[in-house]
XYZ file of C-alpha atoms in Angstrom:
669
model
C -56.074 2.737 24.650
C -56.565 3.807 20.814
C -57.330 1.758 18.005
C -54.800 -1.306 16.886
C -54.456 0.429 13.393
C -53.138 3.878 15.401
C -50.768 1.971 17.422
C -49.495 -0.228 14.473
C -49.059 3.267 12.296
C -46.834 4.616 15.204
C -44.830 1.703 15.952
C -43.799 1.204 11.920
C -42.960 5.207 11.690
C -40.882 4.942 14.813
C -38.910 1.811 13.622
C -38.677 3.514 10.150
C -37.347 6.408 11.992
C -34.981 4.529 14.026
C -33.579 2.703 10.810
C -32.870 6.085 9.422
C -30.946 6.801 12.216
C -28.944 3.418 12.075
C -28.137 4.415 8.364
C -26.640 7.698 9.330
C -24.965 5.929 11.896
C -23.388 3.275 9.075
C -22.471 6.497 6.681
C -20.535 7.851 9.948
C -19.058 4.697 10.720
C -17.833 4.395 7.138
C -15.920 8.089 7.684
C -13.761 6.463 9.857
C -13.186 3.383 7.375
C -12.620 5.394 4.447
C -9.471 6.533 5.649
C -7.761 2.919 5.279
C -9.833 1.254 2.808
C -13.669 1.316 0.742
C -16.242 0.489 3.117
C -18.101 -2.639 2.476
C -21.412 -1.390 3.065
C -23.212 -4.784 3.156
C -20.425 -6.368 5.524
C -21.079 -3.169 7.911
C -24.675 -3.311 7.922
C -25.041 -6.846 8.754
C -21.927 -6.408 11.312
C -24.331 -3.509 12.949
C -27.231 -5.780 12.600
C -25.781 -8.625 14.503
C -24.141 -6.235 17.418
C -27.549 -4.962 18.041
C -28.964 -8.555 18.017
C -26.558 -9.354 20.877
C -27.301 -5.825 22.483
C -30.791 -7.254 22.586
C -30.017 -10.333 24.388
C -27.060 -9.260 26.810
C -26.101 -6.358 28.732
C -23.195 -3.569 28.700
C -23.170 -3.560 25.143
C -21.129 -6.565 24.593
C -22.629 -6.962 21.062
C -20.131 -3.882 20.010
C -17.447 -6.523 20.375
C -19.603 -8.905 17.634
C -19.984 -5.875 15.565
C -16.225 -5.230 15.378
C -15.577 -9.054 14.875
C -17.866 -9.530 11.812
C -16.963 -6.122 10.289
C -13.163 -6.905 10.785
C -13.645 -10.468 9.000
C -14.229 -8.468 5.644
C -11.730 -5.735 6.217
C -8.063 -5.701 4.604
C -7.077 -3.896 7.988
C -8.502 -6.658 10.475
C -10.422 -6.958 13.352
C -8.485 -4.611 15.516
C -8.749 -1.923 13.614
C -12.727 -2.525 13.341
C -12.958 -2.478 16.917
C -10.983 0.651 17.197
C -13.497 2.478 14.873
C -16.302 0.895 16.965
C -14.608 2.670 19.905
C -14.900 5.819 17.739
C -17.882 5.503 17.344
C -19.413 4.847 20.971
C -16.984 7.547 21.899
C -19.159 10.360 20.300
C -22.100 8.963 21.199
C -21.004 9.231 25.086
C -20.578 13.238 24.726
C -23.741 13.293 22.648
C -25.922 11.559 25.225
C -24.082 13.395 28.090
C -25.500 16.996 25.932
C -28.836 15.602 25.886
C -29.250 14.588 29.060
C -27.537 18.208 30.082
C -30.059 19.966 27.899
C -33.198 18.048 29.042
C -31.758 19.127 32.759
C -31.180 22.633 31.936
C -35.029 22.681 30.383
C -36.496 21.347 33.710
C -37.459 18.063 32.060
C -37.374 14.335 33.483
C -37.126 15.006 37.391
C -34.907 13.205 39.535
C -34.074 10.438 37.017
C -32.771 12.880 34.474
C -30.932 14.911 36.654
C -28.911 11.468 37.982
C -28.450 10.553 34.339
C -26.969 14.320 33.467
C -24.763 14.265 36.531
C -23.850 10.352 35.511
C -22.580 10.999 31.856
C -21.181 14.699 32.712
C -18.891 12.602 34.930
C -18.673 9.877 32.172
C -17.584 12.568 29.609
C -15.155 14.245 31.638
C -13.184 11.075 32.773
C -12.921 10.076 28.867
C -11.561 13.757 28.066
C -9.112 13.679 30.956
C -8.313 10.153 29.850
C -7.837 11.416 26.430
C -5.427 14.382 27.980
C -3.727 11.916 29.899
C -3.254 9.543 26.990
C -1.514 12.715 25.107
C 0.638 13.574 28.082
C 1.836 9.935 29.027
C 1.866 8.597 25.508
C 5.471 7.423 25.456
C 4.813 5.321 28.772
C 1.692 3.838 27.400
C 3.240 2.447 24.297
C 5.690 0.882 26.357
C 3.058 -0.534 28.587
C 1.116 -1.749 25.538
C 4.331 -3.561 24.240
C 4.768 -4.994 27.438
C 1.400 -6.477 27.904
C 1.230 -7.718 24.650
C 5.038 -9.408 24.953
C 3.428 -11.566 27.511
C 1.348 -13.835 24.963
C 2.955 -15.957 21.832
C 3.721 -13.803 18.943
C 0.400 -14.248 17.000
C -1.311 -12.610 19.814
C 1.145 -10.087 20.584
C 0.692 -9.103 16.869
C -2.781 -8.659 17.199
C -2.713 -6.716 20.132
C -0.193 -4.338 18.920
C -2.119 -3.862 15.652
C -5.078 -3.107 17.753
C -3.150 -0.633 20.061
C -1.873 0.776 16.813
C -5.223 1.025 14.887
C -6.729 2.621 17.799
C -4.122 5.298 18.279
C -4.420 5.965 14.426
C -8.144 6.252 14.312
C -7.942 9.058 16.631
C -5.049 10.714 15.131
C -6.468 10.270 11.583
C -9.593 11.903 12.781
C -8.193 15.371 11.396
C -8.770 13.352 7.829
C -12.169 12.834 8.046
C -14.630 15.813 6.668
C -15.565 16.864 10.054
C -18.435 18.776 8.513
C -19.501 15.892 7.179
C -19.207 14.100 10.535
C -21.030 16.799 12.026
C -23.748 16.278 9.694
C -24.043 12.612 9.844
C -24.298 12.923 13.898
C -26.964 15.388 13.935
C -29.069 13.593 11.261
C -28.323 10.623 13.172
C -29.432 11.691 16.381
C -32.104 13.793 14.942
C -33.845 10.556 13.744
C -33.324 8.463 16.754
C -35.251 11.403 18.848
C -37.676 11.540 16.589
C -38.409 7.909 16.602
C -38.275 8.092 20.492
C -40.880 10.683 20.468
C -43.005 8.538 18.329
C -42.365 5.428 20.186
C -43.616 7.374 23.433
C -46.925 8.555 21.385
C -47.303 4.465 20.440
C -46.770 3.447 24.280
C -49.244 6.129 25.489
C -51.656 4.890 22.627
C -51.416 1.345 23.935
C -52.403 2.670 27.393
C -48.864 0.887 28.782
C -47.628 3.986 30.412
C -50.050 4.877 32.860
C -49.736 8.650 32.157
C -47.411 10.858 30.196
C -44.462 9.049 28.444
C -43.002 11.348 26.011
C -39.437 11.791 24.380
C -37.417 12.622 27.628
C -39.171 9.304 29.207
C -38.042 6.937 26.380
C -34.639 8.387 26.154
C -34.173 7.891 30.115
C -35.471 4.339 29.582
C -32.822 3.931 26.917
C -29.940 5.786 27.892
C -30.374 6.367 31.827
C -28.675 5.101 34.800
C -30.519 1.909 35.170
C -30.292 0.955 31.667
C -26.578 0.562 31.612
C -26.512 -3.059 32.831
C -29.746 -4.101 31.329
C -30.268 -5.747 28.086
C -32.356 -4.240 25.378
C -35.043 -7.009 26.028
C -35.290 -5.948 29.806
C -35.067 -2.266 29.207
C -38.908 -1.639 28.926
C -39.662 -3.758 32.206
C -37.043 -1.328 34.171
C -39.917 1.418 34.114
C -43.034 -0.937 34.856
C -44.497 -0.543 31.591
C -47.479 -2.872 31.045
C -47.070 -6.187 29.276
C -48.396 -4.471 25.893
C -46.335 -1.810 26.150
C -43.343 -4.085 26.549
C -44.289 -6.020 23.899
C -44.413 -2.995 21.640
C -40.942 -1.835 22.743
C -39.569 -5.129 21.838
C -41.311 -4.598 18.303
C -39.250 -1.394 17.818
C -36.485 -3.044 18.788
C -36.782 -6.270 16.633
C -38.092 -4.537 13.377
C -35.329 -2.431 12.336
C -33.072 -5.633 12.899
C -35.307 -7.554 10.725
C -34.746 -5.043 8.021
C -31.027 -4.503 8.332
C -30.299 -8.560 8.115
C -32.673 -8.846 5.373
C -31.203 -5.535 3.277
C -28.234 -7.579 2.229
C -30.581 -10.416 1.014
C -32.111 -8.013 -1.858
C -31.653 -8.635 -5.313
C -28.528 -6.524 -6.568
C -30.147 -4.097 -8.670
C -32.039 -2.979 -5.798
C -28.822 -3.234 -3.453
C -27.329 -0.969 -6.118
C -30.016 1.609 -6.230
C -30.185 1.958 -2.274
C -26.110 2.264 -2.277
C -26.430 4.897 -5.120
C -29.281 7.051 -3.018
C -26.930 6.882 0.058
C -23.625 7.430 -2.034
C -24.426 11.276 -2.491
C -24.430 11.483 1.227
C -21.021 9.979 1.638
C -19.895 12.021 -1.373
C -17.308 9.233 -2.136
C -16.818 6.543 -5.013
C -14.521 3.963 -4.391
C -12.574 4.683 -7.691
C -11.611 8.332 -6.593
C -10.462 7.665 -3.539
C -6.825 7.045 -2.441
C -6.526 4.950 0.499
C -3.778 5.221 3.215
C -2.428 2.013 4.660
C -3.016 1.465 8.097
C 0.317 -0.709 8.215
C 1.787 -0.866 4.806
C 3.725 -4.159 5.505
C 2.009 -7.503 4.120
C 4.043 -9.711 6.002
C 3.401 -10.338 9.395
C 7.203 -10.498 10.413
C 7.646 -7.000 9.092
C 4.633 -5.846 10.708
C 5.589 -6.962 13.967
C 9.375 -5.609 13.547
C 7.785 -2.195 12.874
C 5.570 -2.273 15.555
C 8.109 -3.616 17.934
C 10.025 -0.518 16.930
C 7.297 1.997 17.356
C 5.932 0.820 20.616
C 9.557 0.674 22.106
C 10.189 4.221 20.985
C 13.193 3.394 18.977
C 14.336 5.881 16.205
C 10.811 8.061 16.504
C 11.861 10.110 13.761
C 12.125 7.254 11.584
C 8.981 5.589 12.241
C 7.019 8.889 11.381
C 8.817 9.405 8.745
C 8.418 5.787 7.381
C 4.563 6.226 7.760
C 4.507 9.312 5.971
C 6.643 8.125 2.936
C 4.855 4.481 2.688
C 1.156 4.989 3.901
C -0.198 5.120 0.219
C 1.293 1.768 -0.451
C 1.079 -1.918 0.308
C 4.748 -3.399 1.045
C 4.755 -6.742 -0.266
C 8.263 -8.035 0.179
C 11.408 -6.510 1.843
C 14.540 -7.249 -0.354
C 17.033 -5.015 1.361
C 20.356 -6.304 1.592
C 23.877 -5.162 2.709
C 23.074 -1.259 3.414
C 21.425 0.825 5.470
C 19.011 1.914 2.689
C 15.615 -0.309 2.537
C 14.469 -1.690 -0.891
C 10.764 -3.235 -0.925
C 8.418 -4.493 -3.373
C 5.388 -2.616 -3.309
C 1.915 -1.898 -5.068
C -0.041 1.141 -4.853
C -3.181 -0.924 -6.194
C -2.550 0.290 -9.926
C 1.006 -1.251 -10.548
C 3.787 -2.876 -8.836
C 7.280 -1.153 -8.091
C 10.451 -1.401 -6.208
C 10.510 1.649 -3.474
C 14.120 2.309 -1.798
C 14.559 4.747 1.072
C 16.681 5.865 4.036
C 16.732 8.295 6.834
C 19.504 10.634 8.309
C 23.036 10.351 6.851
C 21.759 7.275 5.010
C 19.126 9.423 3.368
C 21.904 11.818 2.077
C 23.627 9.092 0.838
C 20.794 7.667 -1.214
C 20.438 11.318 -2.389
C 23.459 10.842 -3.874
C 23.255 7.852 -5.204
C 19.804 9.146 -7.122
C 21.728 11.859 -8.314
C 23.941 9.202 -10.055
C 21.197 7.571 -11.751
C 19.523 10.678 -13.147
C 23.124 11.953 -14.537
C 24.088 8.702 -15.991
C 21.115 7.719 -17.313
C 21.628 8.644 -21.201
C 25.116 6.632 -20.507
C 24.085 3.192 -19.309
C 21.546 0.690 -19.015
C 20.034 1.719 -15.812
C 16.932 1.085 -13.553
C 14.065 3.391 -14.576
C 13.152 5.787 -11.692
C 9.238 6.059 -11.620
C 8.767 8.523 -8.597
C 11.272 10.610 -6.202
C 11.161 12.386 -3.108
C 13.906 14.375 -0.766
C 13.741 16.309 2.106
C 15.555 17.188 5.288
C 16.853 14.127 6.677
C 15.369 11.438 4.203
C 15.251 10.160 0.436
C 13.223 7.809 -1.496
C 12.558 6.914 -4.992
C 10.737 4.343 -6.794
C 11.791 1.798 -9.384
C 10.039 -0.131 -12.015
C 9.283 -3.787 -11.583
C 9.281 -6.510 -14.372
C 8.341 -9.626 -13.624
C 10.599 -11.140 -16.571
C 13.693 -9.236 -14.766
C 15.824 -11.325 -12.360
C 18.883 -10.733 -10.288
C 22.032 -11.873 -12.034
C 22.794 -14.430 -9.061
C 19.556 -16.182 -10.249
C 20.174 -15.882 -13.812
C 23.899 -17.366 -13.535
C 22.373 -20.483 -11.815
C 19.387 -20.787 -14.326
C 21.251 -20.724 -17.184
C 24.237 -21.940 -19.447
C 27.344 -20.365 -17.980
C 28.337 -19.080 -21.331
C 25.053 -16.608 -21.404
C 25.800 -15.152 -18.142
C 29.897 -14.768 -19.200
C 28.238 -12.983 -22.386
C 26.019 -10.625 -20.258
C 29.054 -9.983 -17.881
C 31.253 -8.754 -20.726
C 28.669 -6.661 -22.042
C 28.103 -4.923 -18.806
C 32.232 -4.509 -18.537
C 32.185 -3.194 -22.280
C 29.517 -0.766 -21.642
C 31.068 0.751 -18.244
C 34.241 1.232 -20.061
C 32.964 2.797 -23.394
C 30.154 4.642 -21.924
C 31.323 5.763 -18.459
C 34.861 5.220 -17.914
C 36.394 6.495 -20.820
C 34.365 9.549 -21.251
C 34.908 10.336 -17.620
C 38.795 9.603 -17.332
C 40.652 11.894 -15.419
C 44.276 11.694 -13.488
C 44.915 9.821 -10.373
C 44.815 11.944 -7.355
C 47.806 11.056 -4.746
C 46.070 12.440 -2.007
C 43.059 10.769 -2.644
C 44.797 7.374 -2.738
C 46.172 8.096 0.683
C 42.947 9.158 2.019
C 41.038 6.175 0.309
C 44.153 3.816 2.246
C 43.813 5.920 5.485
C 39.888 5.887 5.311
C 38.733 2.659 3.626
C 41.590 0.385 4.739
C 43.165 1.310 7.894
C 40.180 2.770 9.735
C 38.232 -0.735 9.288
C 41.026 -2.625 10.031
C 41.209 -0.788 13.654
C 37.425 -1.275 13.851
C 38.038 -5.214 13.118
C 40.774 -5.361 15.713
C 38.990 -3.811 18.345
C 35.576 -5.458 17.587
C 34.665 -7.394 21.241
C 33.388 -10.396 18.830
C 36.286 -10.554 16.767
C 38.875 -9.724 19.453
C 39.904 -13.336 20.472
C 39.627 -14.588 16.747
C 42.328 -11.706 15.800
C 45.087 -12.794 18.346
C 45.348 -16.194 16.823
C 48.381 -16.487 14.556
C 46.523 -18.990 12.358
C 42.603 -19.696 12.140
C 40.597 -22.681 11.063
C 37.810 -22.153 8.607
C 35.644 -24.825 7.914
C 38.763 -27.060 8.697
C 41.459 -25.505 6.552
C 44.205 -23.684 7.971
C 44.728 -19.928 6.942
C 47.194 -17.260 8.118
C 44.992 -14.840 10.207
C 44.829 -11.146 9.003
C 47.299 -9.977 11.604
C 50.025 -12.147 10.010
C 49.171 -10.626 6.715
C 50.435 -7.145 7.497
C 52.603 -6.705 3.889
C 49.152 -6.641 1.844
C 48.201 -3.485 3.841
C 51.560 -1.670 3.553
C 50.817 1.825 2.273
C 54.160 2.241 0.255
C 53.467 -0.925 -1.768
C 49.965 -0.250 -2.089
C 50.386 3.524 -3.204
C 52.835 2.425 -5.924
C 50.199 -0.048 -7.049
C 47.182 2.169 -6.968
C 49.143 5.132 -8.475
C 48.576 3.363 -11.901
C 45.029 2.861 -11.384
C 42.807 4.486 -14.319
C 40.135 7.037 -12.418
C 36.779 8.023 -13.730
C 33.225 8.254 -12.903
C 32.529 4.522 -11.492
C 29.436 2.693 -10.602
C 31.094 1.747 -7.011
C 29.228 -1.456 -5.830
C 29.171 -3.775 -9.085
C 28.235 -6.847 -7.022
C 26.369 -9.647 -8.796
C 23.188 -8.665 -7.165
C 23.036 -5.209 -8.391
C 23.157 -6.434 -12.360
C 19.855 -6.974 -13.188
C 19.040 -9.345 -16.412
C 16.133 -9.548 -18.571
C 14.874 -13.010 -19.652
C 12.943 -12.118 -22.229
C 15.758 -10.605 -24.259
C 18.218 -12.596 -26.024
C 21.017 -9.879 -27.482
C 23.382 -9.918 -24.332
C 23.816 -6.082 -25.177
C 20.264 -5.235 -24.509
C 19.527 -8.201 -21.687
C 20.740 -6.128 -18.193
C 20.399 -2.961 -16.242
C 22.187 -1.923 -13.495
C 20.810 -0.645 -9.985
C 21.966 0.915 -6.812
C 25.446 2.625 -7.201
C 27.552 3.816 -4.505
C 29.032 7.177 -4.283
C 31.856 8.230 -1.756
C 34.711 5.765 -2.763
C 37.570 8.869 -2.660
C 39.674 6.958 -5.011
C 37.272 6.529 -8.273
C 38.662 4.166 -10.472
C 36.988 1.347 -12.609
C 39.366 -0.919 -10.744
C 37.046 -0.749 -7.703
C 34.081 -1.668 -9.755
C 35.840 -4.877 -10.953
C 36.845 -5.521 -7.442
C 33.304 -5.580 -6.431
C 32.156 -8.105 -8.957
C 35.435 -10.278 -7.835
C 33.728 -9.870 -4.180
C 30.951 -11.814 -5.418
C 32.732 -14.261 -8.185
C 35.908 -15.060 -5.981
C 34.605 -14.174 -2.448
C 31.152 -15.764 -2.788
C 29.703 -12.923 -0.917
C 25.949 -13.753 -2.108
C 26.428 -17.614 -0.817
C 27.358 -15.948 2.521
C 24.342 -13.876 2.522
C 22.192 -17.224 2.342
C 24.214 -19.067 4.815
C 22.046 -18.554 8.276
C 24.695 -19.232 10.899
C 28.240 -20.011 11.697
C 30.071 -21.284 15.081
C 33.087 -20.171 16.511
C 35.304 -22.306 18.883
C 38.728 -20.448 19.820
C 40.390 -20.351 16.450
C 37.919 -22.343 14.382
C 35.275 -20.971 12.058
C 32.522 -23.112 10.600
C 29.746 -22.531 8.418
C 28.041 -24.225 5.403
C 30.248 -22.824 2.744
C 28.572 -23.160 -0.700
C 30.255 -22.305 -4.044
C 28.815 -23.080 -7.319
C 30.713 -24.378 -10.522
C 28.668 -21.608 -12.654
C 30.850 -18.922 -10.098
C 33.966 -20.699 -10.299
C 33.726 -20.769 -14.504
C 32.696 -17.098 -14.695
C 35.365 -16.203 -11.889
C 37.932 -17.660 -14.352
C 36.384 -16.010 -17.270
C 35.989 -12.514 -15.878
C 40.018 -12.570 -14.697
C 40.752 -13.913 -18.299
C 38.719 -10.459 -19.487
C 39.990 -8.303 -16.749
C 43.816 -9.720 -17.620
C 43.357 -8.851 -21.223
C 41.721 -5.466 -20.541
C 44.035 -4.242 -17.675
C 47.214 -6.257 -17.807
C 48.828 -8.593 -14.748
C 49.307 -5.441 -12.639
C 45.837 -4.177 -13.266
C 44.575 -7.417 -12.030
C 46.586 -7.403 -9.048
C 45.423 -4.099 -8.221
C 41.875 -5.238 -8.936
C 42.246 -7.981 -6.353
C 43.840 -5.577 -3.914
C 40.642 -3.424 -4.156
C 38.552 -6.679 -3.577
C 40.309 -7.059 -0.191
C 39.613 -3.601 0.821
C 35.996 -3.934 -0.073
C 35.625 -6.805 2.512
C 37.442 -4.470 4.807
C 34.818 -2.119 4.086
C 32.024 -4.533 4.725
C 32.806 -5.795 8.001
C 31.684 -2.713 10.127
C 28.343 -3.113 8.647
C 28.191 -6.753 9.762
C 29.715 -6.104 13.138
C 26.907 -3.772 13.657
C 23.801 -5.133 12.115
C 24.631 -9.032 11.995
C 26.860 -9.541 14.838
C 26.183 -13.341 15.058
C 27.287 -13.994 11.432
C 30.155 -11.163 11.490
C 32.779 -14.130 12.116
C 31.788 -16.008 9.056
C 32.354 -12.381 6.944
C 35.541 -12.091 8.627
C 36.416 -15.732 7.387
C 35.811 -14.571 4.071
C 38.247 -11.378 4.431
C 40.677 -14.094 5.771
C 40.305 -16.294 2.760
C 40.358 -13.593 0.268
C 43.876 -12.252 1.773
C 45.250 -15.705 1.759
C 44.399 -15.843 -1.783
C 46.027 -12.679 -2.609
C 48.828 -13.123 -0.416
C 49.554 -16.696 -2.419
C 48.980 -14.967 -5.871
C 51.513 -12.119 -4.858
C 54.222 -14.452 -3.591
C 53.956 -17.086 -6.640
C 53.585 -14.174 -9.154
C 50.601 -15.956 -10.501
C 48.334 -12.541 -11.713
C 49.595 -13.540 -15.240
C 47.901 -17.003 -15.088
C 44.694 -18.609 -15.233
C 42.699 -17.765 -11.756
C 41.089 -20.329 -9.727
C 39.789 -20.873 -6.359
C 39.772 -24.370 -4.667
C 37.687 -23.415 -1.823
C 34.763 -26.105 -2.585
């Protein structure tokens, strides 16, 4: 037995080397985290120390669960992702240990114990490799299995489980984003420091006379990772080889000294920790301010996350999911503002600014590309949303719009300001469209386009409504009751859809470039501007209307003010019993006032016949809305059918009584 000073020096040297190995493990662990967020080194160090401390007392590396839990509490990506990165870290360790045991065996070191460990880890590594291959081959089945298992639990646990599965999948998939050379360097340096520590520890054990013979690197390695150590705690691992009490105390001290340093390091003064981080940063070769992080899941709202993960794990529309992640992985989605279209509109942030993003895929992506082209083409003519960025490709389109905290939708503006201010803005909108868009692009009406408009936008949608299973019974009644009032059903109002009458009426329509979707929700007001001519801009045009008349824009505006579309969108449910449709019908005095004011303006602008045409186009807009509601919102589709019926009855009354030259009123409240 050598002197205490020699043993202490060997112990401290070995502990310092294993601590250095932990530093490189920390840097390697950070590489997986840096894909999605800046790693909080202080939290990661504490998590590692906590995990090693639990492993010191409990077997089977259960401390790695604590390591993930402690790290995940401080991560924006959460515990599921932290656990996935720990699995990746240990996954790599298994292969390295297998290679090292194989190397020792090929070198003829360690005897039967090393041979058994080499076989054990070889089988373990091959099983992991085979599991990876199976996961790739059976990925669709496994995704469904993940969803089925997680669906057993309540929504919160289900979401946590799906996030973990998603994190694990993407941790392995995004390994290609890691600097593999740096990963290899960190791994080599980590294991180099560990092996050097094991060699020095072996010398320390020999120096204290605790081994009863030769006890070098291979013996220490086998003591720590051999087959017999798998179900043994770090506290008990020294006893597995029959070391003396002094040697066991030495090994325990070797375990605890680095842990003490790791627990103490985050408590150092700020300037010392900054210096240490600065020394390690060149190895990591990154700085927080110079990185662009991907979002593991861009959605903030748990409901949006759950809906997306349900779609992903149930394999619905795989191309959509892949493109969604590609488009949105660099942003955080704060809120979904999608309304009545197949395009998605979201409030987002990229860390530097907040903005709206709109995107669509497939045929809807092509339609959104037309919308983007319209916005670009008319940017000099009209007050439009500012386009910040855009992207188009095969099967998709997206663009970003500016966000302003002082900008609100016209619906909110109407109900938080005097009616006169809202009316002034609407007059300004109509005047600007007339002077800057309609007149400069005016052209003769095309009878063929009118006929196509009637066939595709009116007749085809009437047929879809008539054939819809959810509306079939309602359609067959002569009269239906809506919130206690009787109305003639749509099939009893066939005269409103007569081609000859409408062809004659629409032939007098002006034709020009139009917005195509001029609802209240597509007019944005600036609350910080008093001049009504500068206090608004419009968003979300709609192309493909066939008969491009300004009267279609006016009809869309009346779909809001007359039909109450926005209030219906806020109504959560309706009930249907035989020919009775009941729901909470809401109208505001502000809408009624504006409806009268806009109709007065339109009558002065277009004449009584023009107002008649505009109201007919409003009816066709309701027809065009129904297939979307039947497809996307089946439970509330009868309510929108009721809205269509009420508008049709109003138009029928006004036609019968010749009221288009009188003040327009609605008495549905």
